[in-house]
PDB file of C-alpha atoms and ligand atoms in Angstrom:
ATOM      1  CA  UNK A   1     -27.485 -18.665  -6.182  1.00 44.00           C
ATOM      2  CA  UNK A   2     -24.695 -16.550  -7.699  1.00 48.00           C
ATOM      3  CA  UNK A   3     -21.317 -16.640  -6.005  1.00 58.00           C
ATOM      4  CA  UNK A   4     -19.939 -13.492  -4.374  1.00 61.00           C
ATOM      5  CA  UNK A   5     -17.786 -11.618  -6.924  1.00 69.00           C
ATOM      6  CA  UNK A   6     -14.170 -12.233  -6.018  1.00 95.00           C
ATOM      7  CA  UNK A   7     -12.430  -8.872  -5.940  1.00 98.00           C
ATOM      8  CA  UNK A   8      -9.222  -7.200  -4.873  1.00 98.00           C
ATOM      9  CA  UNK A   9      -8.907  -3.518  -4.027  1.00 98.00           C
ATOM     10  CA  UNK A  10      -5.712  -1.666  -4.894  1.00 99.00           C
ATOM     11  CA  UNK A  11      -5.161   1.926  -3.852  1.00 99.00           C
ATOM     12  CA  UNK A  12      -2.652   4.622  -4.882  1.00 98.00           C
ATOM     13  CA  UNK A  13      -2.177   8.222  -3.731  1.00 98.00           C
ATOM     14  CA  UNK A  14      -2.449  11.689  -5.164  1.00 98.00           C
ATOM     15  CA  UNK A  15       0.827  13.541  -5.838  1.00 98.00           C
ATOM     16  CA  UNK A  16       2.137  15.448  -2.815  1.00 98.00           C
ATOM     17  CA  UNK A  17       5.131  17.532  -1.762  1.00 96.00           C
ATOM     18  CA  UNK A  18       5.280  19.493  -5.032  1.00 95.00           C
ATOM     19  CA  UNK A  19       5.323  16.429  -7.330  1.00 96.00           C
ATOM     20  CA  UNK A  20       3.019  16.344 -10.380  1.00 96.00           C
ATOM     21  CA  UNK A  21       2.683  12.535 -10.331  1.00 96.00           C
ATOM     22  CA  UNK A  22       2.496   9.883  -7.722  1.00 98.00           C
ATOM     23  CA  UNK A  23       3.887   6.624  -9.127  1.00 98.00           C
ATOM     24  CA  UNK A  24       1.654   4.622  -6.793  1.00 98.00           C
ATOM     25  CA  UNK A  25      -1.519   5.814  -8.552  1.00 98.00           C
ATOM     26  CA  UNK A  26       0.160   5.703 -11.975  1.00 98.00           C
ATOM     27  CA  UNK A  27       0.812   1.961 -11.389  1.00 98.00           C
ATOM     28  CA  UNK A  28      -2.406   1.014  -9.598  1.00 98.00           C
ATOM     29  CA  UNK A  29      -4.698   2.627 -12.165  1.00 98.00           C
ATOM     30  CA  UNK A  30      -3.210   0.459 -14.904  1.00 98.00           C
ATOM     31  CA  UNK A  31      -4.610  -2.634 -13.214  1.00 98.00           C
ATOM     32  CA  UNK A  32      -8.174  -1.378 -12.848  1.00 98.00           C
ATOM     33  CA  UNK A  33     -10.493  -3.993 -14.404  1.00 98.00           C
ATOM     34  CA  UNK A  34      -7.697  -6.591 -14.739  1.00 98.00           C
ATOM     35  CA  UNK A  35      -8.072 -10.132 -13.403  1.00 98.00           C
ATOM     36  CA  UNK A  36      -5.376 -11.574 -11.177  1.00 98.00           C
ATOM     37  CA  UNK A  37      -5.708 -15.063  -9.701  1.00 96.00           C
ATOM     38  CA  UNK A  38      -9.376 -15.123 -10.762  1.00 96.00           C
ATOM     39  CA  UNK A  39     -10.124 -11.860  -8.948  1.00 97.00           C
ATOM     40  CA  UNK A  40     -11.370  -8.604 -10.423  1.00 98.00           C
ATOM     41  CA  UNK A  41      -9.186  -5.607  -9.578  1.00 98.00           C
ATOM     42  CA  UNK A  42     -10.787  -2.396  -8.313  1.00 98.00           C
ATOM     43  CA  UNK A  43      -8.621   0.722  -8.050  1.00 98.00           C
ATOM     44  CA  UNK A  44      -9.152   3.717  -5.747  1.00 98.00           C
ATOM     45  CA  UNK A  45      -7.255   6.953  -5.760  1.00 98.00           C
ATOM     46  CA  UNK A  46      -6.639   8.157  -2.199  1.00 98.00           C
ATOM     47  CA  UNK A  47      -5.956  11.807  -1.299  1.00 98.00           C
ATOM     48  CA  UNK A  48      -2.638  12.454   0.477  1.00 98.00           C
ATOM     49  CA  UNK A  49      -4.580  13.977   3.332  1.00 98.00           C
ATOM     50  CA  UNK A  50      -4.659  12.694   6.922  1.00 98.00           C
ATOM     51  CA  UNK A  51      -8.362  13.348   7.467  1.00 98.00           C
ATOM     52  CA  UNK A  52      -9.717  12.409   4.023  1.00 98.00           C
ATOM     53  CA  UNK A  53      -7.744   9.235   3.227  1.00 98.00           C
ATOM     54  CA  UNK A  54      -9.530   6.781   5.511  1.00 98.00           C
ATOM     55  CA  UNK A  55     -13.176   7.542   4.660  1.00 98.00           C
ATOM     56  CA  UNK A  56     -12.412   6.989   0.972  1.00 98.00           C
ATOM     57  CA  UNK A  57     -10.639   3.706   1.635  1.00 98.00           C
ATOM     58  CA  UNK A  58     -13.367   2.414   3.966  1.00 98.00           C
ATOM     59  CA  UNK A  59     -16.114   3.372   1.548  1.00 98.00           C
ATOM     60  CA  UNK A  60     -14.330   1.517  -1.272  1.00 98.00           C
ATOM     61  CA  UNK A  61     -13.996  -1.592   0.913  1.00 98.00           C
ATOM     62  CA  UNK A  62     -17.681  -1.465   1.898  1.00 98.00           C
ATOM     63  CA  UNK A  63     -18.640  -1.069  -1.742  1.00 98.00           C
ATOM     64  CA  UNK A  64     -16.429  -3.719  -3.332  1.00 97.00           C
ATOM     65  CA  UNK A  65     -16.124  -6.235  -0.430  1.00 97.00           C
ATOM     66  CA  UNK A  66     -12.694  -7.333  -1.567  1.00 98.00           C
ATOM     67  CA  UNK A  67     -10.892 -10.435  -0.246  1.00 97.00           C
ATOM     68  CA  UNK A  68      -7.641  -8.520  -0.307  1.00 98.00           C
ATOM     69  CA  UNK A  69      -6.644  -4.840  -0.039  1.00 98.00           C
ATOM     70  CA  UNK A  70      -3.207  -3.656  -1.016  1.00 98.00           C
ATOM     71  CA  UNK A  71      -2.517   0.022  -0.502  1.00 99.00           C
ATOM     72  CA  UNK A  72       0.449   1.484  -2.358  1.00 99.00           C
ATOM     73  CA  UNK A  73       2.416   4.708  -1.769  1.00 98.00           C
ATOM     74  CA  UNK A  74       5.522   6.480  -2.906  1.00 98.00           C
ATOM     75  CA  UNK A  75       8.587   6.312  -0.692  1.00 98.00           C
ATOM     76  CA  UNK A  76      11.080   8.657  -2.399  1.00 98.00           C
ATOM     77  CA  UNK A  77      14.650   7.582  -1.660  1.00 98.00           C
ATOM     78  CA  UNK A  78      13.945   3.875  -1.249  1.00 98.00           C
ATOM     79  CA  UNK A  79      15.561   1.730  -3.935  1.00 98.00           C
ATOM     80  CA  UNK A  80      13.252  -1.315  -3.768  1.00 98.00           C
ATOM     81  CA  UNK A  81       9.639  -2.309  -3.387  1.00 98.00           C
ATOM     82  CA  UNK A  82       9.105  -2.410   0.376  1.00 98.00           C
ATOM     83  CA  UNK A  83       6.459  -4.583   1.959  1.00 98.00           C
ATOM     84  CA  UNK A  84       5.350  -2.912   5.186  1.00 98.00           C
ATOM     85  CA  UNK A  85       5.204  -5.205   8.231  1.00 98.00           C
ATOM     86  CA  UNK A  86       3.614  -2.745  10.643  1.00 98.00           C
ATOM     87  CA  UNK A  87       1.501   0.400  10.941  1.00 98.00           C
ATOM     88  CA  UNK A  88       1.833   2.592  14.043  1.00 98.00           C
ATOM     89  CA  UNK A  89      -0.714   4.812  15.817  1.00 99.00           C
ATOM     90  CA  UNK A  90       1.342   7.973  15.318  1.00 98.00           C
ATOM     91  CA  UNK A  91       0.988  10.898  12.895  1.00 98.00           C
ATOM     92  CA  UNK A  92       4.122  13.063  12.815  1.00 98.00           C
ATOM     93  CA  UNK A  93       4.370  14.962   9.551  1.00 98.00           C
ATOM     94  CA  UNK A  94       7.581  16.498   8.197  1.00 97.00           C
ATOM     95  CA  UNK A  95       5.566  18.443   5.579  1.00 98.00           C
ATOM     96  CA  UNK A  96       1.979  19.561   5.203  1.00 98.00           C
ATOM     97  CA  UNK A  97      -0.447  17.120   3.624  1.00 98.00           C
ATOM     98  CA  UNK A  98      -2.513  18.129   0.598  1.00 98.00           C
ATOM     99  CA  UNK A  99      -5.200  19.573   2.907  1.00 98.00           C
ATOM    100  CA  UNK A 100      -2.644  21.758   4.702  1.00 98.00           C
ATOM    101  CA  UNK A 101      -2.528  19.659   7.890  1.00 98.00           C
ATOM    102  CA  UNK A 102       0.720  18.896   9.646  1.00 98.00           C
ATOM    103  CA  UNK A 103       0.001  16.827  12.776  1.00 98.00           C
ATOM    104  CA  UNK A 104       2.819  16.426  15.209  1.00 98.00           C
ATOM    105  CA  UNK A 105       2.925  13.403  17.534  1.00 98.00           C
ATOM    106  CA  UNK A 106      -0.824  12.815  17.249  1.00 98.00           C
ATOM    107  CA  UNK A 107      -2.543   9.418  17.384  1.00 98.00           C
ATOM    108  CA  UNK A 108      -3.952   8.275  14.022  1.00 98.00           C
ATOM    109  CA  UNK A 109      -6.969   6.910  15.958  1.00 98.00           C
ATOM    110  CA  UNK A 110      -7.349   8.025  19.575  1.00 98.00           C
ATOM    111  CA  UNK A 111      -7.681   5.070  21.922  1.00 98.00           C
ATOM    112  CA  UNK A 112      -6.628   2.470  19.319  1.00 98.00           C
ATOM    113  CA  UNK A 113      -3.674   0.125  19.897  1.00 98.00           C
ATOM    114  CA  UNK A 114      -0.117   1.373  19.438  1.00 98.00           C
ATOM    115  CA  UNK A 115       0.440  -0.698  16.320  1.00 98.00           C
ATOM    116  CA  UNK A 116      -0.883  -3.402  14.028  1.00 98.00           C
ATOM    117  CA  UNK A 117       0.911  -5.977  11.953  1.00 98.00           C
ATOM    118  CA  UNK A 118      -0.152  -6.368   8.351  1.00 96.00           C
ATOM    119  CA  UNK A 119      -1.965  -9.700   7.929  1.00 95.00           C
ATOM    120  CA  UNK A 120      -0.430 -10.349   4.499  1.00 97.00           C
ATOM    121  CA  UNK A 121       2.116 -13.126   3.794  1.00 97.00           C
ATOM    122  CA  UNK A 122       4.857 -10.528   3.320  1.00 97.00           C
ATOM    123  CA  UNK A 123       7.732 -13.021   3.377  1.00 97.00           C
ATOM    124  CA  UNK A 124       6.144 -15.155   0.672  1.00 97.00           C
ATOM    125  CA  UNK A 125       5.466 -11.987  -1.321  1.00 98.00           C
ATOM    126  CA  UNK A 126       9.067 -10.907  -0.829  1.00 98.00           C
ATOM    127  CA  UNK A 127      10.343 -14.209  -2.160  1.00 97.00           C
ATOM    128  CA  UNK A 128       7.918 -14.170  -5.112  1.00 98.00           C
ATOM    129  CA  UNK A 129       9.147 -10.717  -6.135  1.00 98.00           C
ATOM    130  CA  UNK A 130      12.804 -11.562  -5.760  1.00 98.00           C
ATOM    131  CA  UNK A 131      12.364 -14.777  -7.748  1.00 98.00           C
ATOM    132  CA  UNK A 132      11.177 -12.568 -10.603  1.00 98.00           C
ATOM    133  CA  UNK A 133      14.257 -10.309 -10.213  1.00 98.00           C
ATOM    134  CA  UNK A 134      12.311  -7.392  -8.759  1.00 98.00           C
ATOM    135  CA  UNK A 135      14.220  -5.670  -5.915  1.00 98.00           C
ATOM    136  CA  UNK A 136      12.101  -6.052  -2.794  1.00 98.00           C
ATOM    137  CA  UNK A 137      12.599  -5.764   0.961  1.00 98.00           C
ATOM    138  CA  UNK A 138      10.578  -6.037   4.144  1.00 98.00           C
ATOM    139  CA  UNK A 139      10.192  -2.707   5.930  1.00 98.00           C
ATOM    140  CA  UNK A 140       9.331  -2.396   9.594  1.00 98.00           C
ATOM    141  CA  UNK A 141       8.410   1.287   9.349  1.00 98.00           C
ATOM    142  CA  UNK A 142       5.957   2.865   6.977  1.00 98.00           C
ATOM    143  CA  UNK A 143       6.974   6.275   8.423  1.00 98.00           C
ATOM    144  CA  UNK A 144       4.614   8.612  10.224  1.00 98.00           C
ATOM    145  CA  UNK A 145       3.000  10.486   7.308  1.00 98.00           C
ATOM    146  CA  UNK A 146      -0.234   9.683   5.405  1.00 98.00           C
ATOM    147  CA  UNK A 147       0.854   6.255   4.138  1.00 98.00           C
ATOM    148  CA  UNK A 148       1.339   4.949   7.630  1.00 98.00           C
ATOM    149  CA  UNK A 149      -1.970   6.519   8.669  1.00 98.00           C
ATOM    150  CA  UNK A 150      -3.814   4.807   5.821  1.00 98.00           C
ATOM    151  CA  UNK A 151      -2.141   1.481   6.642  1.00 98.00           C
ATOM    152  CA  UNK A 152      -3.156   1.954  10.285  1.00 98.00           C
ATOM    153  CA  UNK A 153      -6.776   2.746   9.391  1.00 98.00           C
ATOM    154  CA  UNK A 154      -6.860  -0.351   7.171  1.00 98.00           C
ATOM    155  CA  UNK A 155      -5.476  -2.608   9.866  1.00 98.00           C
ATOM    156  CA  UNK A 156      -7.862  -1.119  12.483  1.00 98.00           C
ATOM    157  CA  UNK A 157     -10.816  -1.728  10.181  1.00 98.00           C
ATOM    158  CA  UNK A 158      -9.721  -5.330   9.587  1.00 98.00           C
ATOM    159  CA  UNK A 159      -9.359  -5.876  13.348  1.00 98.00           C
ATOM    160  CA  UNK A 160     -12.756  -4.348  14.168  1.00 98.00           C
ATOM    161  CA  UNK A 161     -14.968  -4.582  11.146  1.00 97.00           C
ATOM    162  CA  UNK A 162     -13.815  -7.066   8.486  1.00 97.00           C
ATOM    163  CA  UNK A 163     -11.815  -9.819  10.250  1.00 96.00           C
ATOM    164  CA  UNK A 164     -11.700 -12.097   7.206  1.00 95.00           C
ATOM    165  CA  UNK A 165     -10.179  -9.340   5.034  1.00 97.00           C
ATOM    166  CA  UNK A 166      -6.463  -9.464   4.290  1.00 97.00           C
ATOM    167  CA  UNK A 167      -4.680  -6.215   3.786  1.00 98.00           C
ATOM    168  CA  UNK A 168      -1.473  -4.301   3.953  1.00 98.00           C
ATOM    169  CA  UNK A 169       0.775  -1.666   2.486  1.00 98.00           C
ATOM    170  CA  UNK A 170       3.514  -1.546  -0.157  1.00 98.00           C
ATOM    171  CA  UNK A 171       5.861   1.407  -0.644  1.00 98.00           C
ATOM    172  CA  UNK A 172       7.474   1.949  -4.036  1.00 98.00           C
ATOM    173  CA  UNK A 173      10.478   4.067  -5.180  1.00 98.00           C
ATOM    174  CA  UNK A 174      10.228   7.251  -7.200  1.00 98.00           C
ATOM    175  CA  UNK A 175       9.488   6.811 -10.898  1.00 98.00           C
ATOM    176  CA  UNK A 176      12.423   7.568 -13.277  1.00 98.00           C
ATOM    177  CA  UNK A 177      10.906  10.899 -14.382  1.00 97.00           C
ATOM    178  CA  UNK A 178      10.911  12.106 -10.762  1.00 97.00           C
ATOM    179  CA  UNK A 179      14.681  11.691 -10.376  1.00 98.00           C
ATOM    180  CA  UNK A 180      16.061  13.323 -13.519  1.00 96.00           C
ATOM    181  CA  UNK A 181      17.049  16.335 -11.470  1.00 95.00           C
ATOM    182  CA  UNK A 182      18.000  14.347  -8.367  1.00 96.00           C
ATOM    183  CA  UNK A 183      21.372  12.746  -9.177  1.00 95.00           C
ATOM    184  CA  UNK A 184      21.991   9.472  -7.371  1.00 96.00           C
ATOM    185  CA  UNK A 185      18.368   9.034  -6.309  1.00 98.00           C
ATOM    186  CA  UNK A 186      17.011   5.512  -6.980  1.00 98.00           C
ATOM    187  CA  UNK A 187      13.920   4.943  -9.121  1.00 98.00           C
ATOM    188  CA  UNK A 188      11.828   2.103 -10.512  1.00 98.00           C
ATOM    189  CA  UNK A 189       9.868   2.156 -13.772  1.00 98.00           C
ATOM    190  CA  UNK A 190       6.083   2.012 -13.552  1.00 98.00           C
ATOM    191  CA  UNK A 191       5.990  -1.111 -15.745  1.00 98.00           C
ATOM    192  CA  UNK A 192       8.103  -2.972 -13.158  1.00 98.00           C
ATOM    193  CA  UNK A 193       5.869  -1.702 -10.337  1.00 98.00           C
ATOM    194  CA  UNK A 194       2.778  -2.937 -12.233  1.00 98.00           C
ATOM    195  CA  UNK A 195       4.405  -6.349 -12.645  1.00 98.00           C
ATOM    196  CA  UNK A 196       5.310  -6.306  -8.927  1.00 98.00           C
ATOM    197  CA  UNK A 197       1.687  -5.625  -8.026  1.00 98.00           C
ATOM    198  CA  UNK A 198       0.536  -8.559 -10.130  1.00 98.00           C
ATOM    199  CA  UNK A 199       3.046 -10.856  -8.474  1.00 98.00           C
ATOM    200  CA  UNK A 200       2.282  -9.569  -4.946  1.00 98.00           C
ATOM    201  CA  UNK A 201      -1.489  -9.892  -5.363  1.00 98.00           C
ATOM    202  CA  UNK A 202      -1.302 -13.380  -6.887  1.00 98.00           C
ATOM    203  CA  UNK A 203       0.976 -14.522  -4.099  1.00 98.00           C
ATOM    204  CA  UNK A 204      -1.135 -12.967  -1.311  1.00 97.00           C
ATOM    205  CA  UNK A 205      -4.299 -14.572  -2.677  1.00 97.00           C
ATOM    206  CA  UNK A 206      -2.736 -18.031  -2.783  1.00 95.00           C
ATOM    207  CA  UNK A 207      -0.586 -18.085   0.341  1.00 93.00           C
ATOM    208  CA  UNK A 208      -1.665 -18.719   3.928  1.00 80.00           C
ATOM    209  CA  UNK A 209       0.009 -18.845   6.314  1.00 75.00           C
ATOM    210  CA  UNK A 210       3.163 -16.870   5.592  1.00 77.00           C
ATOM    211  CA  UNK A 211       6.570 -18.411   4.848  1.00 77.00           C
ATOM    212  CA  UNK A 212       9.217 -18.434   7.543  1.00 80.00           C
ATOM    213  CA  UNK A 213      12.103 -16.506   5.981  1.00 79.00           C
ATOM    214  CA  UNK A 214      14.673 -14.094   7.364  1.00 79.00           C
ATOM    215  CA  UNK A 215      13.995 -10.382   6.806  1.00 69.00           C
ATOM    216  CA  UNK A 216      16.064  -8.542   4.252  1.00 65.00           C
ATOM    217  CA  UNK A 217      15.759  -5.012   5.533  1.00 58.00           C
ATOM    218  CA  UNK A 218      17.048  -4.208   8.991  1.00 50.00           C
ATOM    219  CA  UNK A 219      15.055  -1.084   9.994  1.00 54.00           C
TER     220      UNK A 219
HETATM  221  N1  PCA B 301       3.594   8.558   0.149  1.00 79.15           N
HETATM  222  C1  PCA B 301       3.417   9.265   1.399  1.00 79.15           C
HETATM  223  C2  PCA B 301       1.978   9.662   1.432  1.00 79.15           C
HETATM  224  C3  PCA B 301       1.462   9.463   0.055  1.00 79.15           C
HETATM  225  C4  PCA B 301       2.512   8.709  -0.633  1.00 79.15           C
HETATM  226  O1  PCA B 301       2.392   8.219  -1.778  1.00 79.15           O
HETATM  227  C5  PCA B 301       3.920   8.469   2.596  1.00 79.15           C
HETATM  228  O2  PCA B 301       4.811   7.657   2.460  1.00 79.15           O
HETATM  229  O3  PCA B 301       3.440   8.702   3.709  1.00 79.15           O
END
């Protein structure tokens, strides 16, 4: 009998808000077909669109049956990799998504819980990144735009459909080429983000339960 293929699913987003690139997809796509911790990496590109993001994610999970899902998105203005602790059942968009929708104070999933915690070992991942000199923080808000919505859909699917799946969300800073005309705005090169993804995935696959460490980010 052949063993189940051991796989990890990484996702990144389409550009949005007038950008021509989204560094999350630029990083994630570089790991497609790689092996990390004995697992084959699948990569899915997710539209920055409230209504279209979840079906694409859920189809990719059903197809690849990963042990771990790490969704990645751009958080312009943040200076570090941020490991998201929580996803909330609220869509409140400052700008239109790529489909033209701009929900205001809507639930992501009507009737679902107010919030879910990521079931990843985020403190161990934080420590692993910082040990390798990659700036990283815990975040307790993924915002209320499409990234939070995708993180919420993922957590809801884990809670209801795939209880043995581990999954969560990582926000990354702008790439250097996005900040050339934004003086003072922090950025992180895609090669560092790719290295951070390798470290985070390897750590998440090999750590359970999480480490008990104080948070670094206060929000
Ligand atoms: N960042 C947005 C959505 C897509 C992305 O990369 C967010 O933080 O919600």
